[in-house]
Tab-separated table of C-alpha atoms in Angstrom:
chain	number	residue	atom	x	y	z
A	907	UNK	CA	25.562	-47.479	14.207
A	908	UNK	CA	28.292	-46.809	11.743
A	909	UNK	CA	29.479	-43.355	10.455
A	910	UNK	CA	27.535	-42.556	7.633
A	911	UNK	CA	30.186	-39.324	6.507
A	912	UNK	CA	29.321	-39.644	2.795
A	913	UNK	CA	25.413	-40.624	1.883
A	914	UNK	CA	25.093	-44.016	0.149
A	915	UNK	CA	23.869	-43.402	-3.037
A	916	UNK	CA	20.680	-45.424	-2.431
A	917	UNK	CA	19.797	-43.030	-0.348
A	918	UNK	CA	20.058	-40.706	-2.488
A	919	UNK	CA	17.697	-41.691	-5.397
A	920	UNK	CA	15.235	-43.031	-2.499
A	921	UNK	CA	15.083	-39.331	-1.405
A	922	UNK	CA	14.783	-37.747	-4.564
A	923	UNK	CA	11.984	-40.180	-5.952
A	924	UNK	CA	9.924	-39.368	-2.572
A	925	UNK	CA	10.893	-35.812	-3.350
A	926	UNK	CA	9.150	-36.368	-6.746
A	927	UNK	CA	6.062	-37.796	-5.597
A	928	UNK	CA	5.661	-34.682	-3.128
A	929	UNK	CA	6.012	-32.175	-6.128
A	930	UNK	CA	3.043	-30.270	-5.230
A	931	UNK	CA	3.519	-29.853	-1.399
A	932	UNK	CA	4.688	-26.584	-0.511
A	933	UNK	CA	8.567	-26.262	-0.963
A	934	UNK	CA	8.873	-25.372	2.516
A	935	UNK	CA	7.064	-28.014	4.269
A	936	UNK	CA	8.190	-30.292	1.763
A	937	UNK	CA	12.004	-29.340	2.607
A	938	UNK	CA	10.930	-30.273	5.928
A	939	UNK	CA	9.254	-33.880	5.821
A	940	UNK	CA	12.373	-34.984	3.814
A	941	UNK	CA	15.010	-33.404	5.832
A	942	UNK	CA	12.975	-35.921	8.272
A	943	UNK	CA	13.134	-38.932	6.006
A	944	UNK	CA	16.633	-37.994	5.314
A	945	UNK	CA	18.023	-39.245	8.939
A	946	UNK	CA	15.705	-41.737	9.202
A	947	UNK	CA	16.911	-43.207	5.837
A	948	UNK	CA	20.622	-42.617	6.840
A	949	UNK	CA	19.930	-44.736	10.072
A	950	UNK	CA	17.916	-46.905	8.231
A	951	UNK	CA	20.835	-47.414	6.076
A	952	UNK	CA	23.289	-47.998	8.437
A	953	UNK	CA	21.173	-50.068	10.594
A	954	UNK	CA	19.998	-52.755	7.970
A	955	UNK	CA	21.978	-54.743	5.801
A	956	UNK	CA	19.378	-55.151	3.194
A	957	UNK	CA	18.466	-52.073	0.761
A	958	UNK	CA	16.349	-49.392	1.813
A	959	UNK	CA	13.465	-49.599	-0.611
A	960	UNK	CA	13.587	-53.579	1.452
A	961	UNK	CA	12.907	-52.229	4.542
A	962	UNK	CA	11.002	-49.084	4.032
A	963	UNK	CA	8.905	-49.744	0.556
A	964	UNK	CA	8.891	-47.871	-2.863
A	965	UNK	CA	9.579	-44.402	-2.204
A	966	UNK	CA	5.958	-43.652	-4.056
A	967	UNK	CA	4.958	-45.805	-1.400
A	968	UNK	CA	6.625	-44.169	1.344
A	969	UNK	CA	5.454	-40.463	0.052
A	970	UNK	CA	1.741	-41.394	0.114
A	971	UNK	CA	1.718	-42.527	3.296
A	972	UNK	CA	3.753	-39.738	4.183
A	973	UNK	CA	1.503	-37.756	3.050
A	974	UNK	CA	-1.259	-38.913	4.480
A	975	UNK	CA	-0.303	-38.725	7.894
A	976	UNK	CA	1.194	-35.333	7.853
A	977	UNK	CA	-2.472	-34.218	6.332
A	978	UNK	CA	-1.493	-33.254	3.758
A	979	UNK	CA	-3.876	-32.909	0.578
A	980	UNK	CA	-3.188	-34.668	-2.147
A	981	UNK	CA	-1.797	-33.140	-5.498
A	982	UNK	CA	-4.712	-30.770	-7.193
A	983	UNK	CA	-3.595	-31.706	-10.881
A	984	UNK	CA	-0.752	-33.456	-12.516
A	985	UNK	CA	-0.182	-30.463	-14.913
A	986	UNK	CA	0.207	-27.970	-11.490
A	987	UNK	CA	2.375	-30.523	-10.002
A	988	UNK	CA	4.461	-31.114	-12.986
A	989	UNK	CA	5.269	-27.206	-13.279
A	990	UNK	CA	6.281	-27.194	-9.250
A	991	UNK	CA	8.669	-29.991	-9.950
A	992	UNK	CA	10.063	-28.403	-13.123
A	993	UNK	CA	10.301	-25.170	-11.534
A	994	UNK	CA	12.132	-26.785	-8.280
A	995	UNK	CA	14.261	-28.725	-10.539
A	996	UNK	CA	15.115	-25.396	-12.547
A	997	UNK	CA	15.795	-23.785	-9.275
A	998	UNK	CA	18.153	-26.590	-7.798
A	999	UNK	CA	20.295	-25.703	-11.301
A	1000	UNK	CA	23.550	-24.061	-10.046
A	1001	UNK	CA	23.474	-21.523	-12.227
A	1002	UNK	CA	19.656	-20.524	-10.902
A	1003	UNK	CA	20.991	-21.390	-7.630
A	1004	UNK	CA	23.661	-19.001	-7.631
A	1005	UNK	CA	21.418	-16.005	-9.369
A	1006	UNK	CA	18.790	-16.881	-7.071
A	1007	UNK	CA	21.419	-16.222	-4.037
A	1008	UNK	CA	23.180	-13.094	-5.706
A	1009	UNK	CA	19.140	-11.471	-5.751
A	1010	UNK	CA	18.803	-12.802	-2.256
A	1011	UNK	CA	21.543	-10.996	-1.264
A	1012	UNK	CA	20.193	-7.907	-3.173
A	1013	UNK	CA	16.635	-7.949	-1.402
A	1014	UNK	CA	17.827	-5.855	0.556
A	1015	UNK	CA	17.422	-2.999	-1.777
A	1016	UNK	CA	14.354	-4.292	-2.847
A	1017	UNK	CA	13.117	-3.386	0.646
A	1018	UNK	CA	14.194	-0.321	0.913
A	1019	UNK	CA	12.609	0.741	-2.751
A	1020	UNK	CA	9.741	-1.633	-1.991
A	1021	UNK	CA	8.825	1.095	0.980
A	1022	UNK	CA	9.606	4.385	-1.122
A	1023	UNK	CA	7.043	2.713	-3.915
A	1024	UNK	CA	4.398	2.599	-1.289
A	1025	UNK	CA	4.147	5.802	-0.113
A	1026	UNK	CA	4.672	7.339	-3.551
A	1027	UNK	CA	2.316	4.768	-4.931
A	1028	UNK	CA	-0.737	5.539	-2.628
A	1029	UNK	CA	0.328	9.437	-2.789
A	1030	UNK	CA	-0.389	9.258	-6.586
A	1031	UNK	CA	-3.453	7.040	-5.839
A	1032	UNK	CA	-4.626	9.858	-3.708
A	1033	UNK	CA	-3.862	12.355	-5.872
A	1034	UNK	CA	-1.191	14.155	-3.061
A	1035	UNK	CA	0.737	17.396	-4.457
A	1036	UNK	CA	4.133	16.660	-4.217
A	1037	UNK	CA	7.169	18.765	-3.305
A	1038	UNK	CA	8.490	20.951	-5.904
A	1039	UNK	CA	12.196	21.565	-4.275
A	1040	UNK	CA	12.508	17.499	-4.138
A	1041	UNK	CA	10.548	16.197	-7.122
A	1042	UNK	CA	10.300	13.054	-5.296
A	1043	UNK	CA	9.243	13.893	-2.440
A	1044	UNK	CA	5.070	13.332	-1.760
A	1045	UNK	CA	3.446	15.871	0.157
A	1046	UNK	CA	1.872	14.067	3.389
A	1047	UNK	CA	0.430	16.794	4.515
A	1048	UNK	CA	3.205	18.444	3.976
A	1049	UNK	CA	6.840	17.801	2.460
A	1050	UNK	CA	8.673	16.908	5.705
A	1051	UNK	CA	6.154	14.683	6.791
A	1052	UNK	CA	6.246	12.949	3.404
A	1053	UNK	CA	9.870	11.918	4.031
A	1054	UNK	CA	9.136	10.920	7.695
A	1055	UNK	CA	6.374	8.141	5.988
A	1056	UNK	CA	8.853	7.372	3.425
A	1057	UNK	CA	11.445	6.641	6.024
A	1058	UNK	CA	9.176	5.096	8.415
A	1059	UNK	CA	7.657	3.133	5.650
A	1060	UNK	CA	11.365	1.936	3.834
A	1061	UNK	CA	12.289	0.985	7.895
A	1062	UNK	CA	8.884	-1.161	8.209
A	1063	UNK	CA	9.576	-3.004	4.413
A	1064	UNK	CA	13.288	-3.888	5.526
A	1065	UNK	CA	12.196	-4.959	8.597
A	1066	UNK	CA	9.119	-6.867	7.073
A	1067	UNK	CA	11.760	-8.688	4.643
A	1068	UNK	CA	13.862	-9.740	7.948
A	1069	UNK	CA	11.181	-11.068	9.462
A	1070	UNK	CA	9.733	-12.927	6.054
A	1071	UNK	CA	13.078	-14.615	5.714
A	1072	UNK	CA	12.854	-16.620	9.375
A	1073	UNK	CA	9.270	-17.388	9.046
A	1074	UNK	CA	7.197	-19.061	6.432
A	1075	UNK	CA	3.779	-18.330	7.405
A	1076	UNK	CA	4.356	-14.867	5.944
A	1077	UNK	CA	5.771	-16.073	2.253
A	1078	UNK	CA	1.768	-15.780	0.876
A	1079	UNK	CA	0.791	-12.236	1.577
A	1080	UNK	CA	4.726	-11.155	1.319
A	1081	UNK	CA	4.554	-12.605	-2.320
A	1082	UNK	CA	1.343	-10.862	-2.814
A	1083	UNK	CA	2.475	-7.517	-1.548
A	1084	UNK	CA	5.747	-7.317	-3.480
A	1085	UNK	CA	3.250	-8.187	-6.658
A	1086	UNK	CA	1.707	-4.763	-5.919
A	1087	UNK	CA	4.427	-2.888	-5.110
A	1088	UNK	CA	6.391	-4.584	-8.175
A	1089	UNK	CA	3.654	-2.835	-10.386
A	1090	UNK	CA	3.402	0.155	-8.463
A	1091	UNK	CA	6.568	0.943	-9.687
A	1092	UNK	CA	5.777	1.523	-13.281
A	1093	UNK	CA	3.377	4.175	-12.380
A	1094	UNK	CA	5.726	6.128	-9.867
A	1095	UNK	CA	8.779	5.643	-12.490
A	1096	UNK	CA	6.556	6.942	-15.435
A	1097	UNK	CA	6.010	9.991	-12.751
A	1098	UNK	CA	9.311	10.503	-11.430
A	1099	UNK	CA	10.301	10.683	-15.047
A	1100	UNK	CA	7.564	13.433	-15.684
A	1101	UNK	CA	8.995	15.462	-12.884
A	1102	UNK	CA	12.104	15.146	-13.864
A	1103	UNK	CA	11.611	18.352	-16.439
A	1104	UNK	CA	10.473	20.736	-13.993
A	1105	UNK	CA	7.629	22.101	-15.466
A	1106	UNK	CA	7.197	25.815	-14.456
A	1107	UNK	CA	10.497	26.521	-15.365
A	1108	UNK	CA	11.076	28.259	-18.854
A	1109	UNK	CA	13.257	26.784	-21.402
A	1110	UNK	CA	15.409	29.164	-22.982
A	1111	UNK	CA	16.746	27.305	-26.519
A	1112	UNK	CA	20.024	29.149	-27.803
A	1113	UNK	CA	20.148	28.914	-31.775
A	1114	UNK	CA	23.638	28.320	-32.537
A	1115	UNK	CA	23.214	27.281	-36.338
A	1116	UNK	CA	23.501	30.108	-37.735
A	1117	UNK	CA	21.885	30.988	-41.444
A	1118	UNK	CA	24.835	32.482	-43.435
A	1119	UNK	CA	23.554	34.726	-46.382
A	1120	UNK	CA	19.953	36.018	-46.285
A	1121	UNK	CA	17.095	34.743	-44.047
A	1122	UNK	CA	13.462	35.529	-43.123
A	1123	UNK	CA	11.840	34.698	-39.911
A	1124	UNK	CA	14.802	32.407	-39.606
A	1125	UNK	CA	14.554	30.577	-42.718
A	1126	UNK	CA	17.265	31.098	-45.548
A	1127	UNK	CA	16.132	33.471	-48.489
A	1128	UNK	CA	17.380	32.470	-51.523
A	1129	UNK	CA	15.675	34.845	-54.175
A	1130	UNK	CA	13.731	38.096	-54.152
A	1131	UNK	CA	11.181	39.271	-56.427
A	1132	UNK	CA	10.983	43.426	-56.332
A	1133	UNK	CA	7.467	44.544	-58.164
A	1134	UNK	CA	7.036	48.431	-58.836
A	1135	UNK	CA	4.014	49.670	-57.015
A	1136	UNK	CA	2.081	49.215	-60.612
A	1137	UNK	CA	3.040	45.318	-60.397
A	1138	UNK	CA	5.505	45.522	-62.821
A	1139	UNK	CA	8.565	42.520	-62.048
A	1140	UNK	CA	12.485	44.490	-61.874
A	1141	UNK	CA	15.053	42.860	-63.049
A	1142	UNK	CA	18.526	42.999	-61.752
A	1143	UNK	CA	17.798	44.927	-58.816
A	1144	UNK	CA	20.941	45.336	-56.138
A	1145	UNK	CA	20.048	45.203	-52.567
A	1146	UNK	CA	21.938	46.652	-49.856
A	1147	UNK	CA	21.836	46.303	-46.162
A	1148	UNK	CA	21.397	49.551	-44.532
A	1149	UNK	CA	25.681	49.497	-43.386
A	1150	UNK	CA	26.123	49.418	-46.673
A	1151	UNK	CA	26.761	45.661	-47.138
A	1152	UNK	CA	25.882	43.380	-50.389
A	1153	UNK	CA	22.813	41.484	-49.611
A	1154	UNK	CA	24.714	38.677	-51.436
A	1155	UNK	CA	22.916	35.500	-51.894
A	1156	UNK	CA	25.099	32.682	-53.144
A	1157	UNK	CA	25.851	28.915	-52.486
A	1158	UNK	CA	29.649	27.788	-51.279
A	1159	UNK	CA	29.363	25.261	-54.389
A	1160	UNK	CA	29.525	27.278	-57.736
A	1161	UNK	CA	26.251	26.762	-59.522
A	1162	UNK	CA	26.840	27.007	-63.284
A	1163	UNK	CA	23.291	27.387	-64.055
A	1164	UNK	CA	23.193	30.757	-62.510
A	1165	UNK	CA	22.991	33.646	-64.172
A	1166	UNK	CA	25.495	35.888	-62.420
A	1167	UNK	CA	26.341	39.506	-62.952
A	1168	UNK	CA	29.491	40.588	-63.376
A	1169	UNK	CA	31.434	44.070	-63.049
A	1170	UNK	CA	33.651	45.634	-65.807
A	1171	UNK	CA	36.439	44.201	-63.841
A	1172	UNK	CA	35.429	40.784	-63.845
A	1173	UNK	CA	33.618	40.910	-59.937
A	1174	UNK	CA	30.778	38.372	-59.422
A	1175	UNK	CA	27.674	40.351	-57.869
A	1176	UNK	CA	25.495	38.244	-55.757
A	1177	UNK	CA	23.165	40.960	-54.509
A	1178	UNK	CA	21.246	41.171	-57.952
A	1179	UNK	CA	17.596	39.999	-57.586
A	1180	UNK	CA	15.625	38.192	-58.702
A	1181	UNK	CA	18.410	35.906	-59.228
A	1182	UNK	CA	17.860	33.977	-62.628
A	1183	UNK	CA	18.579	30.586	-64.132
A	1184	UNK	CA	20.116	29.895	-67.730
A	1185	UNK	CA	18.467	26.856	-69.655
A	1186	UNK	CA	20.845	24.004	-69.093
A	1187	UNK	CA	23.242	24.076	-71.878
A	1188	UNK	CA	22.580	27.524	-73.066
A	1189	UNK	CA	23.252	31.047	-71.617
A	1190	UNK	CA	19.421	31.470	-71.992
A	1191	UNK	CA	17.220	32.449	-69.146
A	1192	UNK	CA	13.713	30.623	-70.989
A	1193	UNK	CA	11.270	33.068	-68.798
A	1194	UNK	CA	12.558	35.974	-67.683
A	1195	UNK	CA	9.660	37.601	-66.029
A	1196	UNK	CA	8.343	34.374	-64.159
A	1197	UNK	CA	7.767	34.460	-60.377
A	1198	UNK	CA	6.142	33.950	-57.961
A	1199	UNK	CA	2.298	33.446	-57.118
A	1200	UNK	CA	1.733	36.513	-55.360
A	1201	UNK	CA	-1.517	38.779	-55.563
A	1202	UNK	CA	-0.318	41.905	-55.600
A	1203	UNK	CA	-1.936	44.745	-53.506
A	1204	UNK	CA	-3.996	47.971	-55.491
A	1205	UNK	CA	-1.713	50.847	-53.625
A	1206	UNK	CA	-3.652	53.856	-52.366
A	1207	UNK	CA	-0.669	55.976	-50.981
A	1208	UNK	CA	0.274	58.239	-53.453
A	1209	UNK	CA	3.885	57.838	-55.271
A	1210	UNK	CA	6.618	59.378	-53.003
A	1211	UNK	CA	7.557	62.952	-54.470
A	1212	UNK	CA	10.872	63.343	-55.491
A	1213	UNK	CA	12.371	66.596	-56.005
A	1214	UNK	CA	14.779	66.297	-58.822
A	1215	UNK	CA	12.349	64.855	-61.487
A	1216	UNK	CA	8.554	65.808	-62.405
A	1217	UNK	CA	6.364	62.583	-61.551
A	1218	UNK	CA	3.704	61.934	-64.192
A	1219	UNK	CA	1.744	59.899	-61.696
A	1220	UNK	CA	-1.665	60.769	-60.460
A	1221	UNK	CA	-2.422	60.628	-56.717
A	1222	UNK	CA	-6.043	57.990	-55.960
B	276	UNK	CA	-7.545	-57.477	12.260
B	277	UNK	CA	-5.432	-55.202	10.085
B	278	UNK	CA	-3.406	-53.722	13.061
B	279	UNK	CA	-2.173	-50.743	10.468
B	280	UNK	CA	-6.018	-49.929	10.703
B	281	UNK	CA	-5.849	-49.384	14.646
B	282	UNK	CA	-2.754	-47.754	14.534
B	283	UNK	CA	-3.721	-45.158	12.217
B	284	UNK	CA	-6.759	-43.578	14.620
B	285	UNK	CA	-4.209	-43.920	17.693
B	286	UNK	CA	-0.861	-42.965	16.630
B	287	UNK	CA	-1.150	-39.163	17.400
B	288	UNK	CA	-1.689	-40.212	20.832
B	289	UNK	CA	1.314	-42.819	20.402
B	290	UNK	CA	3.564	-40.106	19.179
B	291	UNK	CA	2.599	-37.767	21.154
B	292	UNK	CA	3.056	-40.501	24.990
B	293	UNK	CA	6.738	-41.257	23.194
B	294	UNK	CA	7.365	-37.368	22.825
B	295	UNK	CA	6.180	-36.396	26.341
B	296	UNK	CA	8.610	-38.932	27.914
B	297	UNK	CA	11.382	-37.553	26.461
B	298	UNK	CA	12.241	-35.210	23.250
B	299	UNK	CA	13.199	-37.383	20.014
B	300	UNK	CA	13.670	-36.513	16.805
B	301	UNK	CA	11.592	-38.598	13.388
B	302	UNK	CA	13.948	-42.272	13.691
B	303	UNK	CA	14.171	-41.970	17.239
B	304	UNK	CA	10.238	-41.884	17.880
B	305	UNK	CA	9.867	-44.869	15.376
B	306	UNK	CA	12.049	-46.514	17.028
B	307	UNK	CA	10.552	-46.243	20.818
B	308	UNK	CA	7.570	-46.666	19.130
B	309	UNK	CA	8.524	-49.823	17.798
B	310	UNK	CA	10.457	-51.193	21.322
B	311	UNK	CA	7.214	-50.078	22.966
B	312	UNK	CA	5.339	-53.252	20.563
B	313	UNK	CA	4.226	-51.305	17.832
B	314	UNK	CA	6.462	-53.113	15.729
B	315	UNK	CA	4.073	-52.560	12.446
B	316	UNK	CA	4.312	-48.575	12.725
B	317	UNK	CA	5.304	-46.970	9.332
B	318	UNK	CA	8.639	-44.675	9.367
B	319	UNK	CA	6.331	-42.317	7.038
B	320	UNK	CA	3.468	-42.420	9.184
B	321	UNK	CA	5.410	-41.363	11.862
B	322	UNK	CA	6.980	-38.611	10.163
B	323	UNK	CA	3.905	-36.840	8.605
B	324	UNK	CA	2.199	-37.218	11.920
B	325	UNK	CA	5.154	-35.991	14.056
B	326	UNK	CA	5.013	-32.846	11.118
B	327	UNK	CA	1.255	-32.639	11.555
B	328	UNK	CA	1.192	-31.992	15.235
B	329	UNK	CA	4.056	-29.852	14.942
B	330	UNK	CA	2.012	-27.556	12.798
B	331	UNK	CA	-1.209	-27.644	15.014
B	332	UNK	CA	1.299	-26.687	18.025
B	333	UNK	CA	1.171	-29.714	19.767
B	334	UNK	CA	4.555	-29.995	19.368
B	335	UNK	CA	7.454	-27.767	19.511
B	336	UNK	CA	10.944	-28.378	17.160
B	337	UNK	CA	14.583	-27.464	17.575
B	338	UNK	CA	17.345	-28.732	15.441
B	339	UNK	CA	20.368	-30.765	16.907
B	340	UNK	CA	23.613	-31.082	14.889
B	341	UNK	CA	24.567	-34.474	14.790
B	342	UNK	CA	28.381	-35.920	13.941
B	343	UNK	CA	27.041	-38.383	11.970
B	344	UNK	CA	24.985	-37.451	8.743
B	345	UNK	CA	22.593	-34.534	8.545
B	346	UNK	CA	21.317	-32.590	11.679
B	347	UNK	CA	18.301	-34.122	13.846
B	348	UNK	CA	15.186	-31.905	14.715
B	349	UNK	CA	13.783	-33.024	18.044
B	350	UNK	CA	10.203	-32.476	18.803
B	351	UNK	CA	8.890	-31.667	22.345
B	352	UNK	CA	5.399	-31.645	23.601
B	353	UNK	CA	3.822	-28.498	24.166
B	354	UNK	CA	1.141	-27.692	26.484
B	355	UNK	CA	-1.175	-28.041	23.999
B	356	UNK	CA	-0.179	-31.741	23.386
B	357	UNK	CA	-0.197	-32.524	27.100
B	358	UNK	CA	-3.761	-31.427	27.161
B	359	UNK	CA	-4.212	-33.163	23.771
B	360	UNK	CA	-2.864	-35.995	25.464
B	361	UNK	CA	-4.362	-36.194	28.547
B	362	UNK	CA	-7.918	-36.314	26.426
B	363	UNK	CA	-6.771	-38.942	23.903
B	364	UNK	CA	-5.743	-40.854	27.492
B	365	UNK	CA	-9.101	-40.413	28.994
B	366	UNK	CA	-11.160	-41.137	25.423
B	367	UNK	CA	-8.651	-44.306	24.924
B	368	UNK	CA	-9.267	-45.241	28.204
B	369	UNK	CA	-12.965	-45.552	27.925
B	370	UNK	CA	-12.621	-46.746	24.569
B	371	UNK	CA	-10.480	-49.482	25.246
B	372	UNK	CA	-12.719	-50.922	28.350
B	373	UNK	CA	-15.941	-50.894	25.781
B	374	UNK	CA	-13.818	-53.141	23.437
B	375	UNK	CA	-12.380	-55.271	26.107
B	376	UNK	CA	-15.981	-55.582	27.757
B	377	UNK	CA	-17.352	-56.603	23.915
B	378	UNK	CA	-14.460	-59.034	23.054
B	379	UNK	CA	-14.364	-60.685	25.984
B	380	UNK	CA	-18.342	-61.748	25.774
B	381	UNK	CA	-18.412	-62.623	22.359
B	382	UNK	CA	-15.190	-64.527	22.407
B	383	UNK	CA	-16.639	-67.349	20.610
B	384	UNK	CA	-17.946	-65.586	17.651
B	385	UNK	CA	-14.301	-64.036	16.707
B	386	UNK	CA	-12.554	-67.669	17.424
């Protein structure tokens, strides 16, 4: 037998057409039956002088009987074996390859969080009360206990996803349970997240936008209508605060349309309500008496006396 | 007779005889096989059968490296297969002394 160090190319394209007519056989067993045919072609190869489709038939051929004997059923439908062989094809890429490899290498994790999902998953199934010192911690009973399953469960999924990777018997229900647990984590985020306000605790919201100039239950105030206590609408009224200061109502842009009092000295007075509008144009104010829709209340109390001046009003 | 036809209902058992005599790996079986007078036995046929009793635990497999080309995995019986073997043995036997007894009195009719 000569060295066969590099594989004759024949050899090659036998393998991969037998590897095409086996699309639908389990990747696994599949792997193995042609790591099989693979030394027996090689020595095939280097035993005969002839070609190997000579001696050993058309690969098609060689995969049906191959097949066959292993007992293996043939493929269900084209269509199902078409998508295995694409998807094996995809995953031989070595740009798949490598990502495939780099989340291989993260599984790990996967493991870990696969085991934390379960417990937290069948604690919200079950409707558990969970821990209010660590949010995401399920109550088992209690809290401790809930991290002694999470631990014991994260140690059982790693060691489950050891074990997976030497056998293949497992790869079914593995598959099946990291479905689950894959959509178990969508719940247990969406709660995590919940939790992650705490909810008894009170929010206290710190207004630091101050209104400059006049406000009212916190929004600004920009005009003020004073009625006598017989309904009657005052004009140019000045309002003080009770320190003494202007209750000044004005805008940092100068609005020419406003009709602004002014002192002998030339002072603008922005305390005088109800603060009135000029027609554009004109130094008109068009209604002087308009404001607002208010229904004014029929006052009982009788006027406050004052002792300088005689009152003319009669007490109801 | 098609002797492909009478090797497929007996080739577990020939695999299986080859195997307990000594641990070989896919070529090498064909090839005792073949040495033994089975000369028409099928590499593939071998193969998938070699696979198929390694999956009902007839056989066990280890893998060999080999200098030359890709590793080997060598199949050895287990005692499943002996006992496997031992009853294709005892059904072949009894088998094979029907046939003879038939053939042998009706040799004119196949001539």
């Amino acid at each position: 037998m000569t060295t066969a160090a590099h594989v004759p190319s024949e050899v090659e394209t036998y393998l991969a057409r037998v590897r095409a007519a086996l699309a639908d056989v389990p990747a696994d067993e599949r792997d193995d039956l042609l790591a099989e045919v693979e030394v027996s072609l090689h020595e095939t190869a280097s035993e005969t002088e002839g070609s190997v489709a000579a001696q050993l038939g058309p690969p098609e051929d060689f995969a049906a009987e191959l097949r066959s004997a292993a007992g293996l059923h043939p493929s269900t439908t084209p269509v199902a074996a078409g998508l295995r062989e694409t998807i094996d094809r995809l995953a031989r890429h070595p740009r798949v390859s490598a990502s495939l490899r780099f989340l291989r290498e993260l599984a790990p994790i996967w493991w870990a969080l696969r085991g934390y999902v379960a417990v937290a998953g069948l604690a919200l199934a079950a409707g558990a009360s969970w821990s209010i010192s660590h949010e995401a911690l399920p109550r088992v009973g209690n809290a401790k206990l809930g991290a002694v399953a999470i631990l014991a469960a994260v140690a059982a999924s790693i060691a489950l996803g050891l074990w997976s990777r030497r056998t293949t018997q497992a790869r079914l229900p593995v598959a099946f349970l990291n479905l689950v647990l894959l959509a178990a984590v969508i719940p247990v985020a969406v709660h995590l997240s919940h939790r992650a306000e705490p909810v008894s605790a009170t929010r206290f919201v710190v207004q630091t936008n101050i209104i400059h100039g006049l406000a009212y239950n916190g929004a600004p105030v920009d005009n003020i209508y004073p009625y006598t206590r017989d309904g009657r609408l005052l004009h140019d009224v000045l309002l003080y605060s009770g320190a003494g200061a202007p209750l000044n109502v004005s805008t940092t842009a100068y609005d020419p349309l406003r009709r602004i009092l002014v002192t002998k000295s030339g002072a603008r007075i922005y305390n005088a309500f109800p603060v009135r509008y000029f027609e554009p144009g004109t130094r008109v104010v068009l209604r002087p008496n308009a404001g607002p829709k208010v229904k004014l209340p029929r006052i009982a109390t009788p006027p406050l006396a004052l002792p300088a001046k005689k009152h003319r009003g009669k007490a109801r | 007779m098609d002797r492909s036809q009478l090797l497929r209902g007996t080739l577990d058992a020939a695999a299986l005889a080859v195997v307990a005599e000594q641990d070989g790996y896919g070529y090498d079986v064909v090839r005792r096989l073949r040495a033994a007078g089975l000369t028409d036995v099928g590499d593939a046929s071998v193969y998938g059968t070699l696979r198929r009793l390694y999956r009902a635990g007839a056989l066990t497999s280890y893998v060999e490296p080999s200098d030359e080309g890709p590793h080997r995995r060598y199949y050895g019986i287990t005692a499943r297969g002996r006992d496997q073997l031992a009853e294709a043995r005892t059904d072949w036997a009894e088998f094979s002394q029907a046939l003879s007894t038939l053939l042998e009195t009706d040799v004119e009719v196949t001539a």
